[in-house]
């Protein structure tokens, strides 16, 4: 089930990525698939043919990856579930990169053959830079952080999570402020268009970050409300899913809206002087300009930002990103191994020990108020913090019996229900653990 | 107004900024009293060091093209209509005219060229 949900979430991303990549073939700011063309280029039959080829290849990649993903999801191969998933994600990223790079090269060749290559100059809009920059006030983010932190007052058990989310809401402000390159979106010498493009992008950027901050607040309030009033139901799970999905939908919609506006506002551009920075963009995707002192740069189209690979900070970021890509399947292997590892349950020197990868639970027997062997798990268990997979439930969960700490294999019982003197509830054992024997020792 | 900086040129970047602002003021793209970006904002916009922009502004201020104050930052300076060219401008013009003479232009051809470029600059 966990594996199916993970594959489902990844497979849903495919059409979104396909739509975003195909949209690259539309001319925005005179650019299509990372190549800048003059107006004449938009009607050139060879250019149009190549753009059609790019869209076709994107469709082939999308369908092939969907088929491969569906095949992997159907495989009942527990030792490789997440490893395969992450390998598929890596393959998706590499396939998209290579496809864009290939068609970018072909389009650049046509541009060169037509004599449309212009000497590169760095452009900077004095008019736009002189305008005061209106950004979202920090207080909107502070308000989100406060709302995210307030449930900690009423629910001390999860104060770490609430504090973390409040910190993340503030981190959204830092992301909004420092991950944005404050540079005008100049396409040509039309100051009005430059100002409009800059304003549109900046607003969209601010909105996405503010939305993220308030999502943190909404999740925290949701966790608290569901733990307080809907304990044991699936409300929290669906709320988190709905909020995450809502954020993704709004972010993608904003990206498309900004791209559409860029397309519309620059439809008449490309005559006389126009900005062409193609030689600064490797394969149309990676920015490399040793003369640019900034690490963070805006993508040429859409809302997103990227890094300047000519700066040490940009290089470090790229190395980290590549390392992460390579590490993903390895991490998947570890996660698969963790899911399949036994969960030993034993009593040792007056302590009930539930062992698991990463975190062991040690409960002193003198603090145990009650122990019970149960054959069924409570209904509507929703993970608040921790791991939730088909073969392991570990961490804090909201259940119909109240908030509980779990370290169990949910596939086969019985399980040990332990109530501590302070009221804390633990559910342990199951699977290959010798739960009944441990219960016997506890009763003795 | 769009600055176009050529990093492959022999002319230093701060001089390129200075030249283009002078031409923009002369051509009417920037009028007296128009606000210019702060040093930090223009450096961010161009992706260059703040010192480079500061140097260009300093030069423009010395030449009387811009004025700076703490409240409004840098603005295009109001110039007296008949103030006449500065000593440095005259020296520069003399040098350029000498170069035209060496290039084989007689006085009429040189004046014609100057007239043409002057009109281009005020378009």
PDB file of N, CA and C in Angstrom, chain A residues 329-390:
ATOM      1  N   UNK A 329      18.846   6.300  -4.640  1.00  0.00           N
ATOM      2  CA  UNK A 329      18.606   4.849  -4.695  1.00  0.00           C
ATOM      3  C   UNK A 329      19.258   4.093  -3.539  1.00  0.00           C
ATOM      4  N   UNK A 330      20.442   4.586  -3.103  1.00  0.00           N
ATOM      5  CA  UNK A 330      21.122   3.934  -1.975  1.00  0.00           C
ATOM      6  C   UNK A 330      20.282   4.093  -0.707  1.00  0.00           C
ATOM      7  N   UNK A 331      19.750   5.336  -0.534  1.00  0.00           N
ATOM      8  CA  UNK A 331      18.882   5.584   0.617  1.00  0.00           C
ATOM      9  C   UNK A 331      17.652   4.681   0.534  1.00  0.00           C
ATOM     10  N   UNK A 332      17.164   4.478  -0.683  1.00  0.00           N
ATOM     11  CA  UNK A 332      16.021   3.587  -0.893  1.00  0.00           C
ATOM     12  C   UNK A 332      16.332   2.179  -0.436  1.00  0.00           C
ATOM     13  N   UNK A 333      17.546   1.728  -0.744  1.00  0.00           N
ATOM     14  CA  UNK A 333      17.963   0.378  -0.315  1.00  0.00           C
ATOM     15  C   UNK A 333      17.936   0.261   1.199  1.00  0.00           C
ATOM     16  N   UNK A 334      18.474   1.296   1.866  1.00  0.00           N
ATOM     17  CA  UNK A 334      18.490   1.305   3.330  1.00  0.00           C
ATOM     18  C   UNK A 334      17.075   1.283   3.887  1.00  0.00           C
ATOM     19  N   UNK A 335      16.215   2.095   3.274  1.00  0.00           N
ATOM     20  CA  UNK A 335      14.839   2.182   3.749  1.00  0.00           C
ATOM     21  C   UNK A 335      14.133   0.836   3.563  1.00  0.00           C
ATOM     22  N   UNK A 336      14.385   0.208   2.411  1.00  0.00           N
ATOM     23  CA  UNK A 336      13.799  -1.119   2.164  1.00  0.00           C
ATOM     24  C   UNK A 336      14.278  -2.121   3.217  1.00  0.00           C
ATOM     25  N   UNK A 337      15.597  -2.061   3.507  1.00  0.00           N
ATOM     26  CA  UNK A 337      16.161  -2.979   4.498  1.00  0.00           C
ATOM     27  C   UNK A 337      15.539  -2.721   5.868  1.00  0.00           C
ATOM     28  N   UNK A 338      15.333  -1.433   6.192  1.00  0.00           N
ATOM     29  CA  UNK A 338      14.744  -1.081   7.491  1.00  0.00           C
ATOM     30  C   UNK A 338      13.317  -1.622   7.587  1.00  0.00           C
ATOM     31  N   UNK A 339      12.587  -1.489   6.461  1.00  0.00           N
ATOM     32  CA  UNK A 339      11.195  -1.959   6.468  1.00  0.00           C
ATOM     33  C   UNK A 339      11.116  -3.477   6.657  1.00  0.00           C
ATOM     34  N   UNK A 340      12.099  -4.184   6.145  1.00  0.00           N
ATOM     35  CA  UNK A 340      12.040  -5.648   6.198  1.00  0.00           C
ATOM     36  C   UNK A 340      12.760  -6.234   7.406  1.00  0.00           C
ATOM     37  N   UNK A 341      13.486  -5.381   8.139  1.00  0.00           N
ATOM     38  CA  UNK A 341      14.243  -5.890   9.297  1.00  0.00           C
ATOM     39  C   UNK A 341      13.285  -6.303  10.413  1.00  0.00           C
ATOM     40  N   UNK A 342      13.617  -7.355  11.187  1.00  0.00           N
ATOM     41  CA  UNK A 342      12.751  -7.742  12.310  1.00  0.00           C
ATOM     42  C   UNK A 342      12.765  -6.671  13.393  1.00  0.00           C
ATOM     43  N   UNK A 343      11.725  -6.679  14.217  1.00  0.00           N
ATOM     44  CA  UNK A 343      11.621  -5.697  15.298  1.00  0.00           C
ATOM     45  C   UNK A 343      11.674  -6.450  16.629  1.00  0.00           C
ATOM     46  N   UNK A 344      12.885  -6.768  17.108  1.00  0.00           N
ATOM     47  CA  UNK A 344      12.995  -7.564  18.334  1.00  0.00           C
ATOM     48  C   UNK A 344      12.382  -6.855  19.538  1.00  0.00           C
ATOM     49  N   UNK A 345      11.676  -7.651  20.330  1.00  0.00           N
ATOM     50  CA  UNK A 345      11.050  -7.131  21.553  1.00  0.00           C
ATOM     51  C   UNK A 345      11.532  -8.022  22.700  1.00  0.00           C
ATOM     52  N   UNK A 346      12.124  -7.434  23.716  1.00  0.00           N
ATOM     53  CA  UNK A 346      12.641  -8.266  24.811  1.00  0.00           C
ATOM     54  C   UNK A 346      12.669  -7.496  26.132  1.00  0.00           C
ATOM     55  N   UNK A 347      12.835  -8.260  27.198  1.00  0.00           N
ATOM     56  CA  UNK A 347      12.978  -7.642  28.525  1.00  0.00           C
ATOM     57  C   UNK A 347      14.400  -7.906  28.993  1.00  0.00           C
ATOM     58  N   UNK A 348      15.089  -6.854  29.348  1.00  0.00           N
ATOM     59  CA  UNK A 348      16.492  -6.993  29.760  1.00  0.00           C
ATOM     60  C   UNK A 348      16.760  -6.103  30.961  1.00  0.00           C
ATOM     61  N   UNK A 349      17.256  -6.624  31.992  1.00  0.00           N
ATOM     62  CA  UNK A 349      17.645  -5.861  33.201  1.00  0.00           C
ATOM     63  C   UNK A 349      16.561  -4.861  33.621  1.00  0.00           C
ATOM     64  N   UNK A 350      15.346  -5.337  33.725  1.00  0.00           N
ATOM     65  CA  UNK A 350      14.254  -4.498  34.205  1.00  0.00           C
ATOM     66  C   UNK A 350      13.772  -3.454  33.216  1.00  0.00           C
ATOM     67  N   UNK A 351      14.124  -3.648  31.949  1.00  0.00           N
ATOM     68  CA  UNK A 351      13.700  -2.670  30.933  1.00  0.00           C
ATOM     69  C   UNK A 351      13.072  -3.415  29.754  1.00  0.00           C
ATOM     70  N   UNK A 352      11.913  -2.919  29.308  1.00  0.00           N
ATOM     71  CA  UNK A 352      11.283  -3.477  28.107  1.00  0.00           C
ATOM     72  C   UNK A 352      11.890  -2.770  26.896  1.00  0.00           C
ATOM     73  N   UNK A 353      12.516  -3.569  26.020  1.00  0.00           N
ATOM     74  CA  UNK A 353      13.252  -2.974  24.887  1.00  0.00           C
ATOM     75  C   UNK A 353      12.577  -3.328  23.570  1.00  0.00           C
ATOM     76  N   UNK A 354      12.220  -2.294  22.792  1.00  0.00           N
ATOM     77  CA  UNK A 354      11.705  -2.510  21.438  1.00  0.00           C
ATOM     78  C   UNK A 354      12.743  -1.934  20.505  1.00  0.00           C
ATOM     79  N   UNK A 355      13.403  -2.826  19.749  1.00  0.00           N
ATOM     80  CA  UNK A 355      14.528  -2.358  18.931  1.00  0.00           C
ATOM     81  C   UNK A 355      14.119  -2.181  17.471  1.00  0.00           C
ATOM     82  N   UNK A 356      14.691  -1.174  16.892  1.00  0.00           N
ATOM     83  CA  UNK A 356      14.421  -0.909  15.473  1.00  0.00           C
ATOM     84  C   UNK A 356      15.583  -0.106  14.908  1.00  0.00           C
ATOM     85  N   UNK A 357      15.689  -0.033  13.582  1.00  0.00           N
ATOM     86  CA  UNK A 357      16.753   0.759  12.973  1.00  0.00           C
ATOM     87  C   UNK A 357      16.572   2.217  13.333  1.00  0.00           C
ATOM     88  N   UNK A 358      17.605   2.846  13.734  1.00  0.00           N
ATOM     89  CA  UNK A 358      17.541   4.305  13.957  1.00  0.00           C
ATOM     90  C   UNK A 358      17.091   4.688  15.345  1.00  0.00           C
ATOM     91  N   UNK A 359      16.094   4.002  15.910  1.00  0.00           N
ATOM     92  CA  UNK A 359      15.605   4.417  17.235  1.00  0.00           C
ATOM     93  C   UNK A 359      15.105   3.207  18.027  1.00  0.00           C
ATOM     94  N   UNK A 360      15.612   3.075  19.238  1.00  0.00           N
ATOM     95  CA  UNK A 360      15.152   2.011  20.115  1.00  0.00           C
ATOM     96  C   UNK A 360      14.279   2.633  21.196  1.00  0.00           C
ATOM     97  N   UNK A 361      13.308   1.850  21.664  1.00  0.00           N
ATOM     98  CA  UNK A 361      12.441   2.330  22.736  1.00  0.00           C
ATOM     99  C   UNK A 361      12.739   1.505  23.981  1.00  0.00           C
ATOM    100  N   UNK A 362      13.118   2.181  25.059  1.00  0.00           N
ATOM    101  CA  UNK A 362      13.432   1.494  26.317  1.00  0.00           C
ATOM    102  C   UNK A 362      12.439   1.957  27.375  1.00  0.00           C
ATOM    103  N   UNK A 363      11.612   1.013  27.897  1.00  0.00           N
ATOM    104  CA  UNK A 363      10.591   1.371  28.878  1.00  0.00           C
ATOM    105  C   UNK A 363      10.919   0.672  30.203  1.00  0.00           C
ATOM    106  N   UNK A 364      11.345   1.405  31.247  1.00  0.00           N
ATOM    107  CA  UNK A 364      11.640   0.785  32.546  1.00  0.00           C
ATOM    108  C   UNK A 364      10.385   0.100  33.093  1.00  0.00           C
ATOM    109  N   UNK A 365      10.531  -1.145  33.505  1.00  0.00           N
ATOM    110  CA  UNK A 365       9.370  -1.917  33.950  1.00  0.00           C
ATOM    111  C   UNK A 365       8.683  -1.280  35.161  1.00  0.00           C
ATOM    112  N   UNK A 366       9.470  -0.583  35.987  1.00  0.00           N
ATOM    113  CA  UNK A 366       8.878   0.029  37.187  1.00  0.00           C
ATOM    114  C   UNK A 366       7.889   1.144  36.816  1.00  0.00           C
ATOM    115  N   UNK A 367       8.048   1.691  35.576  1.00  0.00           N
ATOM    116  CA  UNK A 367       7.134   2.764  35.144  1.00  0.00           C
ATOM    117  C   UNK A 367       5.931   2.232  34.382  1.00  0.00           C
ATOM    118  N   UNK A 368       5.903   0.943  34.106  1.00  0.00           N
ATOM    119  CA  UNK A 368       4.792   0.371  33.338  1.00  0.00           C
ATOM    120  C   UNK A 368       3.594   0.190  34.264  1.00  0.00           C
ATOM    121  N   UNK A 369       2.470   0.838  33.928  1.00  0.00           N
ATOM    122  CA  UNK A 369       1.263   0.748  34.753  1.00  0.00           C
ATOM    123  C   UNK A 369       0.403  -0.436  34.337  1.00  0.00           C
ATOM    124  N   UNK A 370       0.370  -0.718  33.023  1.00  0.00           N
ATOM    125  CA  UNK A 370      -0.491  -1.801  32.550  1.00  0.00           C
ATOM    126  C   UNK A 370       0.069  -2.352  31.239  1.00  0.00           C
ATOM    127  N   UNK A 371      -0.069  -3.672  31.078  1.00  0.00           N
ATOM    128  CA  UNK A 371       0.353  -4.296  29.820  1.00  0.00           C
ATOM    129  C   UNK A 371      -0.747  -5.237  29.376  1.00  0.00           C
ATOM    130  N   UNK A 372      -1.004  -5.235  28.061  1.00  0.00           N
ATOM    131  CA  UNK A 372      -2.127  -6.027  27.545  1.00  0.00           C
ATOM    132  C   UNK A 372      -1.725  -6.572  26.178  1.00  0.00           C
ATOM    133  N   UNK A 373      -2.142  -7.808  25.930  1.00  0.00           N
ATOM    134  CA  UNK A 373      -1.873  -8.419  24.630  1.00  0.00           C
ATOM    135  C   UNK A 373      -3.103  -8.178  23.755  1.00  0.00           C
ATOM    136  N   UNK A 374      -2.918  -7.531  22.620  1.00  0.00           N
ATOM    137  CA  UNK A 374      -4.092  -7.240  21.771  1.00  0.00           C
ATOM    138  C   UNK A 374      -3.951  -7.949  20.428  1.00  0.00           C
ATOM    139  N   UNK A 375      -5.096  -8.414  19.895  1.00  0.00           N
ATOM    140  CA  UNK A 375      -5.084  -9.104  18.601  1.00  0.00           C
ATOM    141  C   UNK A 375      -5.445  -8.180  17.445  1.00  0.00           C
ATOM    142  N   UNK A 376      -6.029  -7.057  17.781  1.00  0.00           N
ATOM    143  CA  UNK A 376      -6.346  -6.093  16.709  1.00  0.00           C
ATOM    144  C   UNK A 376      -5.774  -4.726  17.075  1.00  0.00           C
ATOM    145  N   UNK A 377      -5.333  -4.047  16.052  1.00  0.00           N
ATOM    146  CA  UNK A 377      -4.785  -2.702  16.257  1.00  0.00           C
ATOM    147  C   UNK A 377      -5.935  -1.694  16.232  1.00  0.00           C
ATOM    148  N   UNK A 378      -5.745  -0.552  16.895  1.00  0.00           N
ATOM    149  CA  UNK A 378      -6.830   0.449  16.885  1.00  0.00           C
ATOM    150  C   UNK A 378      -7.112   0.921  15.455  1.00  0.00           C
ATOM    151  N   UNK A 379      -8.324   1.364  15.213  1.00  0.00           N
ATOM    152  CA  UNK A 379      -8.686   1.829  13.870  1.00  0.00           C
ATOM    153  C   UNK A 379      -8.170   3.244  13.640  1.00  0.00           C
ATOM    154  N   UNK A 380      -8.057   3.568  12.373  1.00  0.00           N
ATOM    155  CA  UNK A 380      -7.727   4.950  11.976  1.00  0.00           C
ATOM    156  C   UNK A 380      -6.409   5.455  12.512  1.00  0.00           C
ATOM    157  N   UNK A 381      -5.370   4.616  12.443  1.00  0.00           N
ATOM    158  CA  UNK A 381      -4.067   5.075  12.936  1.00  0.00           C
ATOM    159  C   UNK A 381      -3.460   6.030  11.906  1.00  0.00           C
ATOM    160  N   UNK A 382      -3.175   7.249  12.346  1.00  0.00           N
ATOM    161  CA  UNK A 382      -2.593   8.246  11.440  1.00  0.00           C
ATOM    162  C   UNK A 382      -1.244   8.684  11.973  1.00  0.00           C
ATOM    163  N   UNK A 383      -0.254   8.620  11.097  1.00  0.00           N
ATOM    164  CA  UNK A 383       1.100   8.966  11.528  1.00  0.00           C
ATOM    165  C   UNK A 383       1.215  10.469  11.749  1.00  0.00           C
ATOM    166  N   UNK A 384       1.752  10.837  12.884  1.00  0.00           N
ATOM    167  CA  UNK A 384       2.016  12.257  13.150  1.00  0.00           C
ATOM    168  C   UNK A 384       3.492  12.547  12.876  1.00  0.00           C
ATOM    169  N   UNK A 385       4.361  11.714  13.412  1.00  0.00           N
ATOM    170  CA  UNK A 385       5.799  11.832  13.163  1.00  0.00           C
ATOM    171  C   UNK A 385       6.393  10.430  13.182  1.00  0.00           C
ATOM    172  N   UNK A 386       7.205  10.112  12.199  1.00  0.00           N
ATOM    173  CA  UNK A 386       7.853   8.806  12.208  1.00  0.00           C
ATOM    174  C   UNK A 386       7.741   8.093  10.872  1.00  0.00           C
ATOM    175  N   UNK A 387       7.783   6.757  10.923  1.00  0.00           N
ATOM    176  CA  UNK A 387       7.792   5.959   9.710  1.00  0.00           C
ATOM    177  C   UNK A 387       6.494   5.181   9.593  1.00  0.00           C
ATOM    178  N   UNK A 388       5.933   5.174   8.407  1.00  0.00           N
ATOM    179  CA  UNK A 388       4.733   4.386   8.186  1.00  0.00           C
ATOM    180  C   UNK A 388       4.867   3.612   6.895  1.00  0.00           C
ATOM    181  N   UNK A 389       5.048   2.301   6.991  1.00  0.00           N
ATOM    182  CA  UNK A 389       5.138   1.465   5.796  1.00  0.00           C
ATOM    183  C   UNK A 389       4.291   0.216   6.038  1.00  0.00           C
ATOM    184  N   UNK A 390       4.208  -0.614   4.992  1.00  0.00           N
ATOM    185  CA  UNK A 390       3.364  -1.814   5.129  1.00  0.00           C
ATOM    186  C   UNK A 390       3.860  -2.734   6.239  1.00  0.00           C
TER     187      UNK A 390
END
